[in-house]
Short mmCIF file of C-alpha atoms and ligand atoms in Angstrom, two decimals:
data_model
loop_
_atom_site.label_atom_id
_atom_site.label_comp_id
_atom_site.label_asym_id
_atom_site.label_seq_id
_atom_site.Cartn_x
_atom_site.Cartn_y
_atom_site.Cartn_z
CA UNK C 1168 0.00 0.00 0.00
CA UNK C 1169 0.98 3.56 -0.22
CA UNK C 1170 2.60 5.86 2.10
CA UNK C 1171 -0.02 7.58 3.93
CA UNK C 1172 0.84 11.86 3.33
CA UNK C 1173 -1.11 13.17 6.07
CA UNK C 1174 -1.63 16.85 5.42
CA UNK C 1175 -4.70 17.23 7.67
CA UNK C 1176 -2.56 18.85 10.80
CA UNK C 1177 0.66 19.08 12.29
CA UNK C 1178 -0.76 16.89 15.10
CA UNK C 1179 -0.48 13.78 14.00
CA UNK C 1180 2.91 13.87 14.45
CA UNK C 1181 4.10 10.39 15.98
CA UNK C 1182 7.08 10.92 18.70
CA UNK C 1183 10.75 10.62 17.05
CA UNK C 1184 13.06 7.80 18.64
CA UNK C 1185 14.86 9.69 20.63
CA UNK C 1186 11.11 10.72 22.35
CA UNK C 1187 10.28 6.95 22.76
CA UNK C 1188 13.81 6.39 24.74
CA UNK C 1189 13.05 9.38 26.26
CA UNK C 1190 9.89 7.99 27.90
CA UNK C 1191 11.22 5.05 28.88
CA UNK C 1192 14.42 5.79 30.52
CA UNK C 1193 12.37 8.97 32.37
CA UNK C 1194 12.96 9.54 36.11
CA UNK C 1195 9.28 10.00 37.52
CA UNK C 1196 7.48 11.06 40.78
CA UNK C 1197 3.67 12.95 41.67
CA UNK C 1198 3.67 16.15 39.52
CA UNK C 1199 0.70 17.00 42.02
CA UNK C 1200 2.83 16.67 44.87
CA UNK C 1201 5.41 18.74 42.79
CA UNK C 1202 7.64 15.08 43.01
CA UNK C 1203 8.43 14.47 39.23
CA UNK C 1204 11.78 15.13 38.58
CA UNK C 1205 11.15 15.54 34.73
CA UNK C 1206 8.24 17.73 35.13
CA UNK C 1207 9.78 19.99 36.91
CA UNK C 1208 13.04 20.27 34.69
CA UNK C 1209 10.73 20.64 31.75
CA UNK C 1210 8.95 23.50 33.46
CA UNK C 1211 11.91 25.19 34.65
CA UNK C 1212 13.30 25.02 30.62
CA UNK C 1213 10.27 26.36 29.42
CA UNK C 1214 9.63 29.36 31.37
CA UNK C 1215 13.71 29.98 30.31
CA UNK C 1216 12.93 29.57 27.24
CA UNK C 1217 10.14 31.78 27.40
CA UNK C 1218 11.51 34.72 29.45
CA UNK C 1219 8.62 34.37 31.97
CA UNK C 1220 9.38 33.35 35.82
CA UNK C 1221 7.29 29.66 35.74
CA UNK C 1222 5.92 27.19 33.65
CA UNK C 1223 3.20 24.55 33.95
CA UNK C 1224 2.33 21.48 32.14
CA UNK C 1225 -0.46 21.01 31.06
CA UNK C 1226 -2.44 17.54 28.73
CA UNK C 1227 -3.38 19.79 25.90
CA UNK C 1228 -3.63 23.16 23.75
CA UNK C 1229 -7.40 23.58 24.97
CA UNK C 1230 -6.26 23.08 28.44
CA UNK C 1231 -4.01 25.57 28.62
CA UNK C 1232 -6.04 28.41 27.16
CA UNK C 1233 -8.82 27.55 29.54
CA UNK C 1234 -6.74 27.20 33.00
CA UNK C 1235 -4.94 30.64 31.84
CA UNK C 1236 -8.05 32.67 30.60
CA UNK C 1237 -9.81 31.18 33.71
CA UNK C 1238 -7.29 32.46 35.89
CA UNK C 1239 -6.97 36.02 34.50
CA UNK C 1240 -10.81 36.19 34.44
CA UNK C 1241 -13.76 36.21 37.06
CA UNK C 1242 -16.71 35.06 36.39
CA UNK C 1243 -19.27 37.30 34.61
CA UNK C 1244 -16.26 39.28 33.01
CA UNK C 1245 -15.51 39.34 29.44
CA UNK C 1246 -12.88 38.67 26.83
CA UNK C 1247 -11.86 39.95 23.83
CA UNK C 1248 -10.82 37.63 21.45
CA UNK C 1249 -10.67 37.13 17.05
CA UNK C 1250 -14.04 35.61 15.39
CA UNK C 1251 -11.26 33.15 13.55
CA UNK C 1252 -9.68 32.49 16.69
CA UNK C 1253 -9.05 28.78 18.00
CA UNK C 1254 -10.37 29.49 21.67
CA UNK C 1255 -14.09 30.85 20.01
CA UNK C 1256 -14.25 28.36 17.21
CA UNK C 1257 -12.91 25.23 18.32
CA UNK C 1258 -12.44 24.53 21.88
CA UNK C 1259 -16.08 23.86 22.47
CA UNK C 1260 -17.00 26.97 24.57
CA UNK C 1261 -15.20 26.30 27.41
CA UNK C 1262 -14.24 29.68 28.59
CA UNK C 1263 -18.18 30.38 28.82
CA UNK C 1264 -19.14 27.06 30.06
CA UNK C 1265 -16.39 26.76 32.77
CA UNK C 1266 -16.05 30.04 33.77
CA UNK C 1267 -18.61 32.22 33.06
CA UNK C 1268 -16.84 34.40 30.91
CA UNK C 1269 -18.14 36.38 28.58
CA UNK C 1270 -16.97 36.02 24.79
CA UNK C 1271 -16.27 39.34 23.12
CA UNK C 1272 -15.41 38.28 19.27
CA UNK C 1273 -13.96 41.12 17.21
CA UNK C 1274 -13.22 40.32 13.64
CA UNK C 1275 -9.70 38.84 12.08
CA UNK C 1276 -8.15 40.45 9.63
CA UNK C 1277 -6.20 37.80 7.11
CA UNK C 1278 -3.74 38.24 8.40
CA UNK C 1279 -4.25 37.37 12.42
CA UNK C 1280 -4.60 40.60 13.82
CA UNK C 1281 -7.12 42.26 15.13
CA UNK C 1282 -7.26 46.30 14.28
CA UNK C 1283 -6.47 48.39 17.17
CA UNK C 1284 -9.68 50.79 16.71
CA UNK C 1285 -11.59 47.80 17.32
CA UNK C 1286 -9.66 46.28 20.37
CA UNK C 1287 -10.35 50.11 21.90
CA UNK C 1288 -13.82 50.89 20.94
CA UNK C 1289 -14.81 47.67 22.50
CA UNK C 1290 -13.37 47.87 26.17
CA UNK C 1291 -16.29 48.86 27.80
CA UNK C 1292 -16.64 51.98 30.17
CA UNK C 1293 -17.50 51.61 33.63
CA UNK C 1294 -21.45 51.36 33.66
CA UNK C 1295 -23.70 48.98 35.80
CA UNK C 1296 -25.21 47.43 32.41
CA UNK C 1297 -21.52 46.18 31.04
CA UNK C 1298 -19.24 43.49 31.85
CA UNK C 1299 -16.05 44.02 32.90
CA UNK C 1300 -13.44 43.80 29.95
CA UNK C 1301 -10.78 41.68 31.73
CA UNK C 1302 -8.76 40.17 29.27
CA UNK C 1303 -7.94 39.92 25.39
CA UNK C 1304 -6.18 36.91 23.43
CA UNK C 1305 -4.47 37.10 20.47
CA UNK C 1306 -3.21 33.42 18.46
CA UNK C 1307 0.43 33.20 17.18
CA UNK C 1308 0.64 31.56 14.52
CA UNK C 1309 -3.35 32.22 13.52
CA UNK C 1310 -4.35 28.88 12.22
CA UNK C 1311 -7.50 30.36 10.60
CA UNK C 1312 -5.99 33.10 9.14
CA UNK C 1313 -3.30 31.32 6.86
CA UNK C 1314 -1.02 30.41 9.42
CA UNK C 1315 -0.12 34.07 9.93
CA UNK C 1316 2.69 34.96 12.59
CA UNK C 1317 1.64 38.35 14.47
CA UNK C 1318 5.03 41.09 15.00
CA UNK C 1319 6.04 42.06 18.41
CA UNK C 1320 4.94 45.61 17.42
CA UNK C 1321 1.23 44.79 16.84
CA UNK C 1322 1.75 42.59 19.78
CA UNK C 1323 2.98 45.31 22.39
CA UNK C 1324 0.27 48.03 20.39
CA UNK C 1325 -1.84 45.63 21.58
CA UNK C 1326 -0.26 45.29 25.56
CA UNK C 1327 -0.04 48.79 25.95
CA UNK C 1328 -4.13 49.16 25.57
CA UNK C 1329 -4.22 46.33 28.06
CA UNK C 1330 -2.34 47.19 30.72
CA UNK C 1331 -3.45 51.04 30.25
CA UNK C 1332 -7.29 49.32 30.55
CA UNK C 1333 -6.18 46.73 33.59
CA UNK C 1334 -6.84 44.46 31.34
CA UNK C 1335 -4.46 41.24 30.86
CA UNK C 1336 -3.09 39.74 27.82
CA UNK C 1337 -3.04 36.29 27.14
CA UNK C 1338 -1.28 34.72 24.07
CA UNK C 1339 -2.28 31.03 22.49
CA UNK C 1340 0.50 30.39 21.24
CA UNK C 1341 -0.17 26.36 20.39
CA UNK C 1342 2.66 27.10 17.24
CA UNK C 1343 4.46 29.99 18.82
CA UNK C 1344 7.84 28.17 17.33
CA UNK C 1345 6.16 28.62 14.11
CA UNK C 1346 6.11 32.46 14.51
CA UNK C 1347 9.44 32.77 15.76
CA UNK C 1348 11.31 30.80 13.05
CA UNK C 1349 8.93 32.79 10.35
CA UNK C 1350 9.79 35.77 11.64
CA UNK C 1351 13.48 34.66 12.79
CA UNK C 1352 13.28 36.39 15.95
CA UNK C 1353 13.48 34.84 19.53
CA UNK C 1354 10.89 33.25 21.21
CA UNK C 1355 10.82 35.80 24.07
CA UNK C 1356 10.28 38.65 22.03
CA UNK C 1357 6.78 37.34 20.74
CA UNK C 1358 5.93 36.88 24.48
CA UNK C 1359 7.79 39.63 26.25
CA UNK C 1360 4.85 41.79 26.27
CA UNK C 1361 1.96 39.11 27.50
CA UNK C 1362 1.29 38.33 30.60
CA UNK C 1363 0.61 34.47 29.88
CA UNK C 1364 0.98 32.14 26.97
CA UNK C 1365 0.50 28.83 26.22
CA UNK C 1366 2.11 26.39 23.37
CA UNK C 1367 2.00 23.01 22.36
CA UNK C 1368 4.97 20.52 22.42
CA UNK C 1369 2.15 18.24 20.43
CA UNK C 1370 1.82 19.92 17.40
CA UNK C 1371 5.23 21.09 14.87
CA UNK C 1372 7.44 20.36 17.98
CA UNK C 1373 6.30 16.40 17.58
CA UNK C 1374 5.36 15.04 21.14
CA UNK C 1375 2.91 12.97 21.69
CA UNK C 1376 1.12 15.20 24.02
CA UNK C 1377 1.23 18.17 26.15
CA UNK C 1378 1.36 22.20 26.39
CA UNK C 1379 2.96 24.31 28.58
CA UNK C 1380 1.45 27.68 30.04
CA UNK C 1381 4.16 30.48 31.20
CA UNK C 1382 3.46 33.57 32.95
CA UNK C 1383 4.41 35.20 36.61
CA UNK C 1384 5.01 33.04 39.42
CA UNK C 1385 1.35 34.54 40.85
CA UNK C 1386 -0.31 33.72 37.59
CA UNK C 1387 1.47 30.41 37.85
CA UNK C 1388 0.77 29.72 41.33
CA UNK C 1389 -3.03 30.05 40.84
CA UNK C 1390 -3.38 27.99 37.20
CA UNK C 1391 -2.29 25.15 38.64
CA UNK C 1392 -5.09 25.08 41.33
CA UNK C 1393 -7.34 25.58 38.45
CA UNK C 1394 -5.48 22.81 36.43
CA UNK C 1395 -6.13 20.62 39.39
CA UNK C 1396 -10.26 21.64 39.32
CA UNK C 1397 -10.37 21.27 36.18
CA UNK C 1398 -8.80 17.13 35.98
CA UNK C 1399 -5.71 18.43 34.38
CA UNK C 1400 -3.77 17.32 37.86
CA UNK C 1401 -1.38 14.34 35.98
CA UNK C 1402 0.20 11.93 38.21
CA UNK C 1403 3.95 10.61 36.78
CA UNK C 1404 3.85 13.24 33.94
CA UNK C 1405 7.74 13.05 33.43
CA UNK C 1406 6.32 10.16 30.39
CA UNK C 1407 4.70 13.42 28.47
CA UNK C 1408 7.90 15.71 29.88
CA UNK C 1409 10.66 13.25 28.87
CA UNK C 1410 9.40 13.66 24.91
CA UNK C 1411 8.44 17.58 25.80
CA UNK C 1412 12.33 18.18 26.46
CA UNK C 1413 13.69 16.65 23.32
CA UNK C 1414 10.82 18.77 21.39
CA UNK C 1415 12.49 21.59 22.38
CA UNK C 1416 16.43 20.26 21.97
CA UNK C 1417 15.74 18.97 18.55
CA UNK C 1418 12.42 19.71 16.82
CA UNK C 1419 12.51 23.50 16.32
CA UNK C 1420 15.27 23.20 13.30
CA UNK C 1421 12.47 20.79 11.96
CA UNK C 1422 9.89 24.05 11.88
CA UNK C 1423 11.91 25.56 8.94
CA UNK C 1424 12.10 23.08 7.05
CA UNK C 1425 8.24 22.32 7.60
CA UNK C 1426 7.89 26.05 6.16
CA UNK C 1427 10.07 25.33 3.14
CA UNK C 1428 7.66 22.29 1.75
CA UNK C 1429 4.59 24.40 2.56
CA UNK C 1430 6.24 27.26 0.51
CA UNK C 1431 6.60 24.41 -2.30
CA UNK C 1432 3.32 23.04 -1.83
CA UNK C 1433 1.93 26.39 -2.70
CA UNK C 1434 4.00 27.24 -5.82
CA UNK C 1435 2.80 23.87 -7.04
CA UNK C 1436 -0.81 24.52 -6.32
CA UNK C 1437 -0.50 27.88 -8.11
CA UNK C 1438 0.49 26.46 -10.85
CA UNK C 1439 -2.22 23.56 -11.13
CA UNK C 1440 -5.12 24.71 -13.82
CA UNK C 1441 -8.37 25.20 -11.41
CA UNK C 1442 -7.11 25.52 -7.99
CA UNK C 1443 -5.49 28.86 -6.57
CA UNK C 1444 -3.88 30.03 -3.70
CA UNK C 1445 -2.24 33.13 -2.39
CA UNK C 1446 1.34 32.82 -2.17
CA UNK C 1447 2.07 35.66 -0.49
CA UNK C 1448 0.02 34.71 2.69
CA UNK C 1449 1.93 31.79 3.63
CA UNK C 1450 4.26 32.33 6.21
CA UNK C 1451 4.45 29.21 8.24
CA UNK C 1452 3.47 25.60 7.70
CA UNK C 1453 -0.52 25.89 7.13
CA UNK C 1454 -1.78 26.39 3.58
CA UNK C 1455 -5.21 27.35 2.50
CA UNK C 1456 -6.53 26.89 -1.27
CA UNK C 1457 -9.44 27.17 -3.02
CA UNK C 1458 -10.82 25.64 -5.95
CA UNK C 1459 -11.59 28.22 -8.44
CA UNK C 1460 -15.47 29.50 -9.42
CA UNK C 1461 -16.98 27.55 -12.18
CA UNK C 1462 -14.30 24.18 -12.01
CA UNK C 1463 -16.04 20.76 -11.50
CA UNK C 1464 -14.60 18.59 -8.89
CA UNK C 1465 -13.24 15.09 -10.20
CA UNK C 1466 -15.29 11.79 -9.37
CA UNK C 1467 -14.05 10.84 -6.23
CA UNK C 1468 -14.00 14.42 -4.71
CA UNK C 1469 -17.78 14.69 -5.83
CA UNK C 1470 -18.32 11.42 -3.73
CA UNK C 1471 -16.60 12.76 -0.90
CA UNK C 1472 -18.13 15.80 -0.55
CA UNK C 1473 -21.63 15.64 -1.84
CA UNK C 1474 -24.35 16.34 0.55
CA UNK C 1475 -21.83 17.47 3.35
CA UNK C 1476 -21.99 21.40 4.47
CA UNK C 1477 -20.20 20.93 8.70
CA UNK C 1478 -16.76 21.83 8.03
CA UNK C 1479 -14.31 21.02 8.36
CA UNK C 1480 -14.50 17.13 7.22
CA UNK C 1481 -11.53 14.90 6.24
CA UNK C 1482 -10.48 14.34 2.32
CA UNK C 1483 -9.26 11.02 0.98
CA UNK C 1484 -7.46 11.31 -2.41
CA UNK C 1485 -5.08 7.89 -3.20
CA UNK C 1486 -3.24 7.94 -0.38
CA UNK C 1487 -3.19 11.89 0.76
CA UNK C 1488 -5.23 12.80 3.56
CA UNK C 1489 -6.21 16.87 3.72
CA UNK C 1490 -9.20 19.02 5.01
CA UNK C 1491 -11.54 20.95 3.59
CA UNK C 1492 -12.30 23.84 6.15
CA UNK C 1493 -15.45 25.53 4.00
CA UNK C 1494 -17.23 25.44 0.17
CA UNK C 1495 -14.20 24.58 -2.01
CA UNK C 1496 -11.59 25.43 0.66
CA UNK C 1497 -8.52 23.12 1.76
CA UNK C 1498 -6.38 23.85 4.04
CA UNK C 1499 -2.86 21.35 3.84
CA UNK C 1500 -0.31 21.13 7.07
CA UNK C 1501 3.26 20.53 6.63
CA UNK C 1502 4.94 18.67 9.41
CA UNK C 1503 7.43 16.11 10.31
CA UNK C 1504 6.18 13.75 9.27
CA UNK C 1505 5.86 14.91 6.15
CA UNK C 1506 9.11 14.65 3.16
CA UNK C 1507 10.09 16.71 0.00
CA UNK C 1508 9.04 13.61 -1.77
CA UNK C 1509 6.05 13.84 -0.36
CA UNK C 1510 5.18 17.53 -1.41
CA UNK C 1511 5.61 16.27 -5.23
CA UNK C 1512 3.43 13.05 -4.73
CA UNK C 1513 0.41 15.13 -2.99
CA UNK C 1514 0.91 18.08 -5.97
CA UNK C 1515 0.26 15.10 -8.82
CA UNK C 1516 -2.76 14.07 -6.66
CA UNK C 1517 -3.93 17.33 -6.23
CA UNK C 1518 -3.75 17.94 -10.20
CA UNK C 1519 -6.09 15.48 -10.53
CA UNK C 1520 -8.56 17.18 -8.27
CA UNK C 1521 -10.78 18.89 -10.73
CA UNK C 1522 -12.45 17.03 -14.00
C1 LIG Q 549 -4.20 27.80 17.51
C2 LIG Q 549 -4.56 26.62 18.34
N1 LIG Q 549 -4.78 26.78 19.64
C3 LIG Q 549 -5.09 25.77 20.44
C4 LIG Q 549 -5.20 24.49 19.95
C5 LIG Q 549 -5.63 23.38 20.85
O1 LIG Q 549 -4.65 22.42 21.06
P1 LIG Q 549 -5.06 20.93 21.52
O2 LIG Q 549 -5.51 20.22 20.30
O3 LIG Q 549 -3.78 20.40 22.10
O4 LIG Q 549 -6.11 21.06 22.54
C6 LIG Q 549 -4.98 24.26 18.58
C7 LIG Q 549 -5.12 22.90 18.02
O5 LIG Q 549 -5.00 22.66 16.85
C8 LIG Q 549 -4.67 25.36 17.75
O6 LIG Q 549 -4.49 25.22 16.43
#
């Protein structure tokens, strides 16, 4: 059979050998007794890493935007956050359902940010009818939004309204490497300006699981009583540290090279007859393209797609696997797993999309 291409998301990334001997040679203990060796070595790296003063580990993305919005904001206070953004889309209400906060969705530009006119004509005034604006989030990379990476100047524009509005700023940053390598800038200078952010060793960085969430040792101190409410409490966690620490010793050089094939994967696509994309957007290692007006899809396209309108759903062509994320829109993920030879395999399929 053929090799399975797996362009739906950098998550299915399986864990390297080096992970696997990782896990088993890890020295454990009770993370929730504060006892596991590689838990806490993992946490102490990644709030270095991060330029904040702690870390925490926590079992997913999702997780960690909901233990650190929870912790920033009361109930019955409310957020600002993107309409595209990953916390209002896709991680099932949480924030609302948890914690009683109160979504605040202000529109995405294409490329991530939000504008700042609308970030300040939406912090409400002081009035008995309004909630209290507490917080904002911004994503880094913006997995909606082409993968975008936002600056460190729209990102401190964007602190100074907070902190001038007592307002705090959180970052999910589940592909933070992504931005820094796009933008070839440190880490800490995407972060410098927030006062939490989370990212995802489970994702371009290839564990098998886990995020981490960095901030103040006060913001710290009180997520990981809410990580405990909330189930996220993990017993011998030093399994999902051990692969966590060679993420970040040997994956990240993997993140440019994951943006090279998406940069080939979209010169290909723009030149396939029918399909279009817009170079210029991509920036990282997430690709959106569209199938042009008026272009009828090939048999077994038409058969997986007919009568279905919930997006996204998975695509089956041969042997490449790839979403489509709304009418006539793809969106491809370059990742470890995937090869150069790879990227010229899924661009012949892909040719043969349309009739
Ligand atoms: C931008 C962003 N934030 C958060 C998450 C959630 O991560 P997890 O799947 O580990 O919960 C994802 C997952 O794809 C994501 O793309």
């Amino acid at each position: 059979m053929d090799r399975i291409i797996d362009l739906r998301s950098d998550t299915v990334t399986m864990p390297t050998d080096e992970m696997r001997q990782a896990i088993a040679n890890a020295k454990l203990g009770d993370d929730v007794f504060r006892e596991d060796p590689t838990v806490n070595e993992l946490e102490e790296k990644t709030a270095q890493i991060m330029g904040k003063e702690a870390s925490l580990l926590v079992p997913s993305g999702t997780m960690g935007n909901l233990v650190s919005i929870l912790t920033h904001c009361q109930r019955g206070t409310e957020i600002l956050l993107g309409d595209k953004s990953h916390t209002f889309y896709y991680e099932a209400g949480g924030i609302s359902a948890f914690g009683g906060i109160h979504s605040r969705q202000l529109k995405n530009q294409s490329d991530g940010t939000i504008k700042i006119s609308d970030i300040q004509s939406a912090i409400r005034i002081d009035n008995v009818h309004f909630p209290r604006t507490a917080a904002i989030t911004l994503e880094n990379t913006h997995n909606l939004c082409n993968g975008s990476p936002l600056t460190p100047e729209y990102i401190r524009d964007v602190a100074h309204i907070a902190k001038n509005n007592s307002m705090k700023l959180h970052i999910d940053g589940a592909r933070i490497f992504n931005a820094s390598v796009a933008l070839n800038i440190d880490v800490k200078d995407l972060v410098m300006d927030a006062d939490s952010v989370t990212f995802c060793l489970s994702k371009g960085l290839s564990a098998p699981v886990g995020s981490i969430i960095c901030g103040s040792d006060k913001f710290i101190y009180n997520a990981r009583r809410i990580r405990k409410a909330l189930g996220g409490g993990m017993r011998q966690a030093g399994i999902i540290a051990a692969a966590g620490i060679v993420s970040l010793d040997k994956m990240i050089d993997q993140i440019g090279v994951d943006h090279e094939n998406a940069q080939l994967l979209a010169d290909g696509i723009a030149n396939i007859e029918g399909l279009s994309v817009d170079r210029g957007n991509i920036k990282s290692n997430i690709l959106y393209f569209d199938i042009k007006k008026g272009k009828t899809r090939n048999k077994e396209l038409i058969n997986q797609t007919a009568d279905r309108n919930l997006y996204p759903f998975d695509i089956i062509l041969n042997n490449i696997y790839f979403l489509e994320t709304g009418p006539s829109r793809f969106r491809l993920v370059t990742h470890y797993g995937i090869t150069r030879k790879d990227i010229q395999s899924t661009l012949q399929i892909l040719g043969e999309m349309l009739d």
